[in-house]
XYZ file of C-alpha atoms in Angstrom:
669
model
C 73.341 253.122 99.255
C 75.244 249.954 100.563
C 72.748 250.438 103.655
C 69.990 249.554 101.976
C 71.448 245.936 101.455
C 72.491 245.409 104.830
C 69.800 243.160 106.968
C 69.595 244.601 110.541
C 68.029 241.418 111.820
C 69.476 239.854 114.546
C 71.384 242.899 115.756
C 70.407 243.546 119.236
C 70.914 240.114 120.332
C 74.361 240.700 118.607
C 74.936 243.856 120.690
C 73.797 242.131 123.907
C 76.429 239.646 122.951
C 79.200 242.156 122.763
C 78.320 244.035 126.318
C 81.100 242.005 127.517
C 83.570 244.129 125.289
C 85.634 246.783 126.576
C 85.633 248.845 123.196
C 81.945 248.415 122.409
C 80.835 249.024 125.744
C 82.583 252.373 125.617
C 81.541 253.287 122.295
C 77.827 252.651 123.326
C 78.138 254.586 126.563
C 80.067 257.375 124.593
C 77.494 257.078 121.986
C 79.992 257.669 119.396
C 79.007 257.538 116.043
C 79.992 254.171 114.039
C 81.595 256.359 110.976
C 83.722 258.446 113.298
C 84.890 255.531 114.877
C 85.644 253.826 111.366
C 87.635 256.619 110.579
C 89.470 256.279 113.424
C 90.428 252.574 113.020
C 91.258 253.197 109.371
C 93.826 255.765 110.721
C 95.553 253.454 112.765
C 95.808 250.913 109.997
C 97.548 253.301 107.884
C 99.848 254.426 110.515
C 100.568 251.160 111.527
C 101.191 250.300 107.754
C 103.968 252.913 107.592
C 105.727 251.819 110.394
C 105.479 248.165 109.321
C 107.215 249.523 106.393
C 109.870 251.777 107.895
C 110.267 248.640 109.984
C 110.970 246.208 106.919
C 113.188 248.711 104.995
C 115.258 248.947 108.079
C 115.736 245.131 108.433
C 115.850 244.610 104.503
C 119.475 243.634 104.715
C 118.987 240.931 107.368
C 116.279 239.676 105.552
C 118.569 239.272 102.227
C 121.129 237.901 104.765
C 118.543 235.336 105.934
C 117.457 234.119 102.298
C 121.152 233.674 101.099
C 121.325 231.201 104.331
C 118.398 229.487 103.708
C 119.577 228.904 100.243
C 122.862 227.397 101.258
C 121.307 225.400 103.849
C 118.809 223.967 100.922
C 122.249 222.831 98.908
C 124.051 221.127 101.967
C 120.342 219.469 102.713
C 120.313 218.380 98.900
C 124.265 216.940 99.508
C 123.512 215.335 102.827
C 120.013 213.699 101.175
C 122.455 212.106 98.214
C 125.157 211.167 100.864
C 122.419 209.428 103.177
C 121.133 207.833 100.262
C 124.503 206.049 99.399
C 124.667 205.012 102.770
C 121.461 203.299 103.017
C 122.735 201.370 99.398
C 125.796 200.028 101.506
C 123.666 199.400 104.644
C 121.837 197.727 102.245
C 124.658 195.920 101.038
C 126.285 194.969 104.689
C 123.249 192.956 105.927
C 123.219 190.855 102.941
C 126.813 190.147 103.662
C 126.708 189.602 107.442
C 123.225 187.581 106.301
C 125.564 185.112 104.600
C 128.410 185.282 106.885
C 125.920 183.944 109.645
C 124.725 181.246 107.269
C 128.866 179.964 106.894
C 129.168 180.674 110.694
C 126.154 178.351 111.503
C 127.753 175.568 108.960
C 131.302 175.618 110.305
C 129.505 175.170 114.044
C 127.682 172.183 112.808
C 130.814 170.608 111.432
C 132.666 171.037 113.904
C 130.130 169.798 116.445
C 130.231 166.907 113.935
C 133.955 166.467 114.202
C 134.088 166.630 117.794
C 131.260 164.034 118.190
C 133.635 161.898 115.605
C 136.727 162.664 117.448
C 135.165 161.785 120.649
C 133.823 158.383 119.240
C 137.630 157.748 117.502
C 139.321 158.912 120.880
C 136.919 156.534 122.611
C 137.590 153.790 119.948
C 141.351 154.346 119.556
C 141.067 154.029 123.553
C 139.529 150.990 123.626
C 140.980 148.829 121.003
C 144.783 150.228 121.812
C 146.873 148.142 123.647
C 149.797 150.375 126.060
C 152.897 148.848 126.661
C 152.498 149.140 130.350
C 149.358 146.589 129.903
C 151.956 144.494 128.207
C 154.818 144.753 130.376
C 151.884 144.157 133.993
C 150.529 141.458 132.244
C 153.244 139.305 130.898
C 155.974 140.235 133.713
C 154.063 141.719 136.467
C 152.965 139.961 139.876
C 149.775 139.013 140.742
C 148.923 142.260 143.167
C 146.307 145.217 142.908
C 147.915 146.617 139.887
C 147.926 143.347 137.969
C 144.100 142.908 138.909
C 143.378 146.655 138.104
C 144.978 145.719 134.351
C 143.016 142.542 134.308
C 139.837 144.760 134.688
C 141.177 146.811 131.223
C 142.290 143.717 129.785
C 138.850 142.360 130.064
C 137.112 145.553 128.901
C 138.934 145.369 126.238
C 138.568 142.049 125.088
C 134.619 142.706 125.275
C 134.876 145.645 123.893
C 136.268 143.926 120.450
C 133.896 141.015 121.043
C 130.401 143.015 121.609
C 131.011 146.263 119.456
C 129.469 145.956 115.487
C 131.882 148.766 114.427
C 134.972 147.156 115.568
C 134.473 143.806 113.515
C 134.371 145.925 110.245
C 137.844 148.049 111.083
C 141.091 147.026 109.991
C 142.565 147.710 113.256
C 140.651 144.581 114.522
C 143.278 142.195 113.073
C 146.277 144.208 114.497
C 144.949 144.315 117.984
C 142.666 140.876 118.337
C 145.928 138.358 117.941
C 147.600 140.767 120.720
C 144.934 140.561 123.215
C 144.421 137.048 122.808
C 148.100 136.498 123.562
C 147.521 138.502 126.494
C 144.615 136.816 127.274
C 146.041 133.723 127.586
C 149.390 134.517 129.411
C 146.855 136.291 131.896
C 144.764 133.056 132.280
C 147.955 130.989 132.663
C 150.044 133.172 135.227
C 146.646 133.687 137.795
C 145.796 130.029 137.368
C 149.568 129.198 139.035
C 149.191 132.053 141.343
C 145.423 130.719 142.637
C 146.799 127.460 142.926
C 149.918 128.298 145.132
C 147.102 129.889 147.674
C 145.087 126.802 147.499
C 148.391 124.669 148.491
C 149.101 127.166 151.250
C 145.452 126.196 152.906
C 146.929 122.655 152.683
C 149.591 123.081 155.212
C 149.097 121.855 158.984
C 148.026 124.168 161.291
C 146.568 126.436 158.960
C 143.996 128.921 159.999
C 142.051 128.075 156.945
C 139.250 131.475 157.798
C 142.109 133.720 158.347
C 143.478 132.907 155.225
C 140.516 133.076 152.693
C 139.569 136.467 154.546
C 142.604 138.390 154.522
C 144.367 136.722 151.145
C 141.875 135.146 148.555
C 139.248 137.169 149.284
C 141.691 140.607 147.915
C 141.900 138.404 144.365
C 138.490 137.682 144.350
C 138.192 139.742 140.559
C 140.744 137.042 139.322
C 138.288 134.513 139.791
C 135.750 136.539 137.775
C 137.975 136.970 135.157
C 138.823 133.280 134.703
C 135.426 132.879 134.261
C 134.621 135.195 131.750
C 137.613 134.826 129.872
C 139.201 131.444 130.722
C 136.363 129.042 131.933
C 137.860 125.882 131.406
C 140.792 127.553 133.611
C 138.058 128.368 136.333
C 136.396 124.721 136.543
C 140.034 123.493 137.687
C 140.168 126.017 139.709
C 136.805 125.802 140.837
C 137.228 121.719 141.257
C 140.651 121.974 143.018
C 139.353 124.614 145.637
C 136.370 121.909 146.065
C 138.754 118.994 146.744
C 141.711 120.716 148.405
C 138.903 122.545 151.406
C 136.740 119.112 151.376
C 139.862 117.503 152.254
C 141.132 120.118 154.834
C 137.863 120.215 156.297
C 137.433 116.308 156.797
C 140.819 116.141 158.067
C 140.312 118.863 160.525
C 136.672 117.404 161.398
C 137.859 114.017 161.869
C 140.712 115.113 164.129
C 138.531 116.989 166.621
C 136.017 114.024 166.453
C 138.844 111.809 167.855
C 139.753 114.402 170.145
C 136.058 114.882 171.399
C 136.095 110.802 172.003
C 138.708 110.998 174.595
C 136.949 113.279 176.572
C 133.390 111.145 176.492
C 131.880 109.901 179.850
C 129.759 106.747 179.235
C 126.631 106.770 180.664
C 124.617 104.117 180.007
C 124.537 100.990 178.758
C 122.087 98.188 176.941
C 121.779 96.966 180.688
C 120.540 100.346 182.146
C 116.832 100.093 182.029
C 114.322 101.188 184.734
C 112.855 97.784 184.719
C 116.273 95.869 185.294
C 117.246 94.324 188.215
C 120.529 95.795 189.592
C 121.811 92.969 191.460
C 121.598 90.624 188.537
C 124.349 93.679 186.490
C 127.413 92.082 187.266
C 129.918 94.730 188.657
C 132.692 93.906 185.585
C 129.963 94.976 182.939
C 129.915 98.541 184.239
C 133.923 98.726 182.909
C 135.251 102.336 183.925
C 132.028 103.966 184.854
C 131.680 105.501 188.057
C 129.049 104.428 190.136
C 127.758 108.351 190.953
C 127.472 108.397 187.164
C 124.674 106.324 187.006
C 122.305 108.441 188.376
C 122.691 110.504 185.368
C 120.699 107.538 183.200
C 117.496 108.817 184.407
C 118.054 111.679 185.838
C 118.354 115.114 183.993
C 120.159 117.062 186.802
C 122.653 119.375 185.662
C 122.609 118.198 181.836
C 119.771 120.385 181.255
C 122.204 123.315 181.486
C 123.855 122.707 177.717
C 120.472 123.866 176.220
C 120.981 126.893 178.503
C 125.222 126.733 176.372
C 123.603 126.671 172.928
C 125.641 129.330 170.972
C 129.214 128.806 173.016
C 132.380 128.090 171.790
C 132.893 124.696 170.997
C 135.113 123.041 173.536
C 138.750 123.150 172.915
C 139.855 119.308 173.614
C 143.240 119.866 174.571
C 141.823 122.223 177.474
C 139.564 120.084 178.425
C 141.487 116.952 178.381
C 144.475 118.997 180.822
C 141.824 119.282 183.165
C 141.445 115.373 183.079
C 137.042 116.358 182.591
C 134.993 114.374 180.815
C 131.201 114.954 179.366
C 128.298 113.058 178.693
C 127.942 112.734 174.469
C 125.381 115.842 174.274
C 128.445 118.158 175.392
C 130.580 116.432 172.696
C 127.674 116.510 170.051
C 126.772 120.219 170.241
C 130.579 120.876 170.437
C 131.061 119.300 167.514
C 127.769 120.810 165.412
C 128.868 124.332 166.816
C 132.070 123.919 165.415
C 130.392 122.576 162.285
C 128.181 125.638 162.290
C 130.961 128.014 162.260
C 132.832 126.580 159.805
C 129.719 125.550 157.074
C 128.813 129.528 157.712
C 131.983 131.088 157.116
C 132.848 128.639 154.072
C 129.293 129.086 152.722
C 129.278 132.832 152.534
C 132.885 132.641 150.989
C 132.121 130.199 148.454
C 129.364 133.088 147.894
C 131.415 136.232 147.864
C 134.838 134.530 146.125
C 133.214 132.211 143.270
C 129.828 133.696 143.208
C 128.531 130.295 143.703
C 126.555 128.672 146.735
C 126.108 125.466 145.438
C 129.386 124.644 145.467
C 129.297 124.362 149.365
C 127.319 121.432 148.925
C 130.366 119.984 147.114
C 132.971 121.035 149.740
C 131.427 119.215 152.206
C 130.322 116.028 150.887
C 133.205 114.600 152.796
C 133.096 116.518 156.385
C 129.283 115.815 156.039
C 130.739 111.516 155.650
C 132.807 112.019 158.358
C 130.615 113.211 160.820
C 127.936 110.352 159.549
C 129.977 107.951 160.028
C 130.879 109.109 163.377
C 127.365 109.488 164.472
C 126.573 106.062 163.036
C 128.933 104.270 165.373
C 127.761 106.621 168.343
C 123.667 106.089 168.224
C 124.381 102.252 167.318
C 125.840 101.963 170.971
C 124.093 104.711 172.522
C 121.628 103.428 175.343
C 120.827 107.005 176.893
C 117.498 107.910 175.987
C 118.197 111.441 178.073
C 120.806 112.206 175.830
C 119.193 111.231 173.100
C 116.418 113.735 173.814
C 119.011 116.272 174.680
C 120.638 116.036 171.397
C 117.399 116.149 169.568
C 116.725 119.678 171.215
C 120.528 120.705 170.400
C 119.718 120.012 166.837
C 116.574 121.822 166.948
C 118.125 125.278 168.503
C 120.599 125.018 166.020
C 118.533 125.045 163.554
C 117.261 127.918 165.041
C 120.235 129.679 165.183
C 120.726 129.133 161.067
C 117.437 130.740 160.835
C 118.369 133.564 162.329
C 121.578 133.828 160.533
C 119.444 133.354 157.032
C 122.197 130.698 156.204
C 120.612 127.928 154.692
C 123.438 125.375 154.027
C 123.065 123.167 156.891
C 119.098 122.612 156.332
C 118.879 119.248 154.920
C 121.665 117.992 156.791
C 120.126 119.158 160.385
C 117.222 117.562 159.001
C 118.816 114.260 158.262
C 120.405 114.549 161.853
C 117.467 114.916 163.448
C 115.537 112.208 161.268
C 118.569 109.605 162.581
C 118.019 110.622 166.381
C 114.127 109.765 166.767
C 113.767 106.498 165.795
C 117.432 105.703 167.974
C 115.315 107.367 171.223
C 112.316 105.472 170.055
C 114.355 102.485 170.151
C 115.630 102.440 173.473
C 112.414 104.186 175.140
C 110.406 101.147 173.837
C 113.633 99.033 175.497
C 112.782 100.822 179.196
C 109.381 100.122 178.407
C 109.791 96.397 177.705
C 112.091 96.623 180.922
C 108.525 97.413 182.693
C 106.158 95.002 180.488
C 108.617 92.108 180.852
C 110.010 92.162 184.059
C 110.479 89.294 186.639
C 108.203 91.122 189.784
C 109.583 88.330 192.331
C 113.424 89.304 191.034
C 112.282 92.895 191.591
C 110.233 92.459 195.004
C 112.282 93.581 198.145
C 110.640 92.877 201.370
C 110.207 96.542 202.169
C 107.597 99.533 202.174
C 109.523 102.447 201.150
C 109.829 103.765 197.480
C 111.124 100.755 195.161
C 114.249 102.002 193.278
C 112.630 100.829 189.871
C 110.007 103.616 190.318
C 112.319 105.729 191.588
C 114.097 105.464 188.138
C 110.397 105.747 186.075
C 109.956 109.294 188.174
C 113.304 110.861 186.996
C 113.046 109.426 183.696
C 109.695 110.706 183.299
C 110.629 113.694 184.984
C 113.441 114.649 182.637
C 111.864 113.912 179.684
C 108.441 115.929 180.540
C 111.253 118.997 181.115
C 112.797 118.950 178.354
C 109.498 118.644 176.546
C 108.078 122.001 178.126
C 108.680 124.249 175.300
C 108.213 122.136 172.587
C 105.078 120.426 173.278
C 105.874 116.628 171.470
C 102.612 114.638 171.040
C 104.543 111.673 170.097
C 106.743 111.750 173.353
C 103.453 112.415 175.343
C 101.475 109.218 174.084
C 105.194 107.078 174.502
C 105.127 108.425 178.203
C 101.647 107.787 178.883
C 102.513 103.992 177.778
C 105.442 103.985 179.707
C 102.681 104.883 182.850
C 100.627 102.422 182.122
C 103.383 99.995 182.210
C 104.963 101.127 185.676
C 101.389 100.871 186.898
C 100.788 97.679 186.307
C 104.286 96.330 187.403
C 103.846 98.443 191.081
C 100.534 97.067 191.522
C 102.291 93.646 190.757
C 104.866 94.256 193.108
C 102.357 95.150 195.619
C 100.447 92.168 195.480
C 103.549 90.570 197.086
C 103.152 91.665 200.387
C 101.094 89.723 202.779
C 99.289 92.252 204.458
C 97.317 94.435 202.296
C 98.078 97.479 204.767
C 101.651 96.787 204.011
C 100.252 96.871 200.238
C 99.181 99.878 200.426
C 102.002 101.805 202.287
C 104.267 100.529 199.459
C 101.844 102.276 197.104
C 101.539 105.299 199.035
C 105.519 105.568 199.060
C 105.718 105.068 195.640
C 103.323 107.227 194.597
C 104.185 110.554 197.011
C 107.636 109.550 195.713
C 107.074 109.822 192.238
C 105.167 113.189 192.844
C 107.748 115.048 194.719
C 110.029 114.095 191.718
C 107.758 115.225 189.138
C 107.229 118.471 191.415
C 110.998 118.833 191.643
C 112.041 118.937 188.068
C 108.896 121.266 187.413
C 106.799 118.608 185.725
C 103.921 119.785 187.970
C 100.053 120.081 186.863
C 100.697 117.720 183.788
C 98.494 114.827 182.946
C 101.294 111.993 184.328
C 100.970 114.395 187.545
C 97.382 114.192 188.186
C 96.919 110.413 187.664
C 99.625 110.102 190.717
C 97.913 112.551 193.234
C 94.252 110.885 192.038
C 95.760 107.320 193.298
C 97.825 109.059 195.938
C 94.442 110.460 196.833
C 92.430 107.143 196.720
C 95.238 104.680 198.460
C 95.548 107.178 201.463
C 91.913 106.969 202.256
C 92.232 103.088 201.756
C 95.141 103.278 204.304
C 93.257 105.663 206.343
C 90.785 103.167 207.089
C 92.839 100.191 207.736
C 94.731 101.794 210.235
C 91.599 102.764 211.945
C 90.327 99.365 211.570
C 93.323 97.800 213.172
C 92.854 99.912 216.264
C 89.056 100.952 216.243
C 87.108 98.039 214.797
C 84.695 97.762 217.057
C 83.837 101.297 217.098
C 83.881 101.411 212.793
C 82.082 98.470 212.658
C 78.904 99.918 215.057
C 78.964 103.326 213.473
C 78.787 101.858 209.606
C 76.711 99.570 210.635
C 73.996 99.829 213.562
C 74.542 103.709 213.686
C 73.174 103.642 210.155
C 70.162 101.329 210.931
C 69.334 103.923 213.512
C 69.540 106.753 211.340
C 67.105 105.085 208.852
C 63.593 104.355 209.424
C 61.738 102.017 210.581
C 64.196 99.998 212.474
C 63.554 96.451 213.879
C 66.111 96.412 216.263
C 66.677 99.399 218.332
C 70.259 100.097 219.671
C 70.342 99.132 223.644
C 72.682 100.663 226.275
C 74.772 97.151 226.919
C 75.737 97.161 223.140
C 77.280 100.775 222.974
C 78.846 100.190 226.819
C 81.903 98.025 225.819
C 82.565 100.419 222.886
C 82.425 103.463 224.864
C 84.344 102.209 227.623
C 87.424 100.342 225.296
C 87.777 103.626 223.277
C 87.939 105.765 226.925
C 90.450 103.458 228.268
C 92.610 102.957 225.234
C 92.533 105.728 222.819
C 95.558 107.859 223.482
C 97.392 104.870 223.631
C 96.258 103.781 219.793
C 96.624 107.294 218.741
C 100.429 107.378 219.842
C 100.414 103.906 218.402
C 99.011 105.231 215.194
C 101.702 107.779 215.139
C 104.634 105.446 215.417
C 102.915 103.001 212.916
C 103.081 105.801 210.493
C 106.304 107.647 211.455
C 107.965 104.039 210.731
C 105.799 103.232 207.426
C 106.704 106.314 205.515
C 109.536 107.685 203.688
C 108.207 110.958 203.399
C 108.206 112.543 206.829
C 105.331 115.264 205.930
C 103.454 112.740 204.073
C 103.187 110.493 207.020
C 102.376 113.286 209.167
C 99.241 114.133 206.389
C 97.827 110.579 206.449
C 97.723 110.598 210.152
C 96.077 114.052 210.445
C 93.456 112.618 208.222
C 93.380 109.306 209.901
C 92.665 111.129 213.734
C 89.964 113.638 211.684
C 88.744 110.656 210.483
C 88.112 109.020 213.900
C 86.754 111.913 215.392
C 84.394 111.668 212.726
C 83.322 108.568 213.555
C 83.797 109.521 217.556
C 81.222 111.955 216.384
C 79.073 109.753 215.320
C 79.033 107.588 218.008
C 78.173 110.483 220.662
C 75.336 111.406 218.550
C 73.705 108.110 218.748
C 74.179 107.590 222.663
C 72.363 110.836 222.891
C 68.971 109.242 220.818
C 69.398 105.828 223.301
C 67.025 105.081 226.285
C 69.200 105.552 229.186
C 72.332 106.385 227.670
C 73.219 109.551 229.661
C 74.240 107.043 232.034
C 77.126 106.516 229.785
C 78.220 110.251 229.785
C 80.732 109.799 232.361
C 82.912 107.364 230.035
C 82.690 109.433 226.870
C 85.533 111.381 225.603
C 85.115 114.894 224.819
C 85.194 116.486 221.723
C 87.613 118.874 222.918
C 89.723 116.432 224.319
C 90.204 114.620 221.505
C 90.616 118.108 219.456
C 93.712 118.756 221.603
C 95.229 115.850 220.761
C 94.845 115.913 217.118
C 96.441 119.494 217.198
C 99.024 118.326 219.301
C 100.034 115.737 216.689
C 99.769 118.352 214.277
C 102.007 120.757 215.656
C 105.043 118.027 215.466
C 104.800 118.976 211.444
């Protein structure tokens, strides 16, 4: 039996696993036998098979139809396969054609690009080398105007093109074009040369405003000069030479005319005899010529002449206007005007040359003439100039003008202004030395006057020195300071010599004090206070004031002063051999008590009449009264130490009384 070959190993485990199956579970629960169950299954299968056959028979027609359709589809698909295979072959062929077309397109694009580049170069070449009829018409027949200058620029470019381009030199077109361009160049050079010469002729016409003509007319045609410089060098040099010659003559003429007009306005300040140490009484009235007397003070005093340095950049004088007002001016005013005109003219011309000709150096050729005219004028003026103050003002004017040109950043006048400055200094030194020698060589007896008031020579010196110190404030010129020190030493010696001609020492001292005080006052007024010279005269004034105070007191209280200086000093010293007695002091005390007020009044009157400066006199009087009080105080102190000195107390003047009197005189000033 089959069952003998079947192994039951693991059955229990499989049954356990199949408990979950509904059919198995139902069999197990009902205890149905496996054989019976198998039969049922076989019956069911058979029934299902029969049903299936019946269903197949029913659908047989449909299946046949389906088979036919599938067969038809196979045929169609086979045909489509053939079509697609052919299409694939055609696509491959088209792709190859497209690739060939792409290569041809790239080749054509490159050729087109090359042809465009060649066309562009050829077009530029043709444009650069061709000579348009309009250009020929303008160059040959046209007037020199803005269009003409634009045409000149085009012509210049064409000429440069055929000269510099290597490709042109190998071109056959060069043989046709070059002669035509050369003819046009020659015609253009000739025409613009004539045009510029006409403009230069206009500059020479009288009353022409050169600067306006330059700025409004010539500068518009500055390209003409550039064209000539590049394409007509010889003609350019002719134009340049013609312009230099024209402007040299025009400016020389204008400056010469201006100088001649200024000379009519000149006010003569000083002559060779207007020196500090020259006696005014020895100068003939006729030697002064037409100079008004009031102008002689300007020889030594700066006064309002200093204002010229504040007006340094004001417009130049217009001669006919100044002449109409009948005004006259010191030479430094005319000097400033001349150089102001020169600066403005030179600056304008220098900038014009730079812009129009692009040559700064030709300025110096143009101004050789004007410089020569001014040099000739200055040489004549300086040779006859004895005005030291004016010369120093001119030196300062030149310095200020140098600063102005430096601020403008225009160097064209640097060497000229240096040259003028160098010519001014020796002349100033010469005139200064004339003043110095006039003091050193002065005839003391001729200059001396029996008058203790300030001497006119000393006033001249004070004003002259104050003026030069004032003009040196912002410059600190050491050489000028040394010269002023030499002048001071000379005037010191002369003043002492003049003082010694007075018979009385007191008058000598009064004379010196008056002159020192006047000198200090002038120096202060001019703003020269605090300097070395000012301090020197302050010291001299102080020393001579002390001497005068002693002289004045000795004149009225000689016994008192002699006693205080000799006997009171001896008594105060230890071991005095001869003690002071009442009889020795009594006459001095009584004499002082009887006339001290009258003596002070006399001293006051003496001071008032002796000193020109009231304030100075009152200061001296106060110093004298203060010294008198000191002497009398020492006398009073000495009295207290004398045996029996109290007997003279009734004759002593109280210190408070003397103080009251001093205050009374102090109130007068």
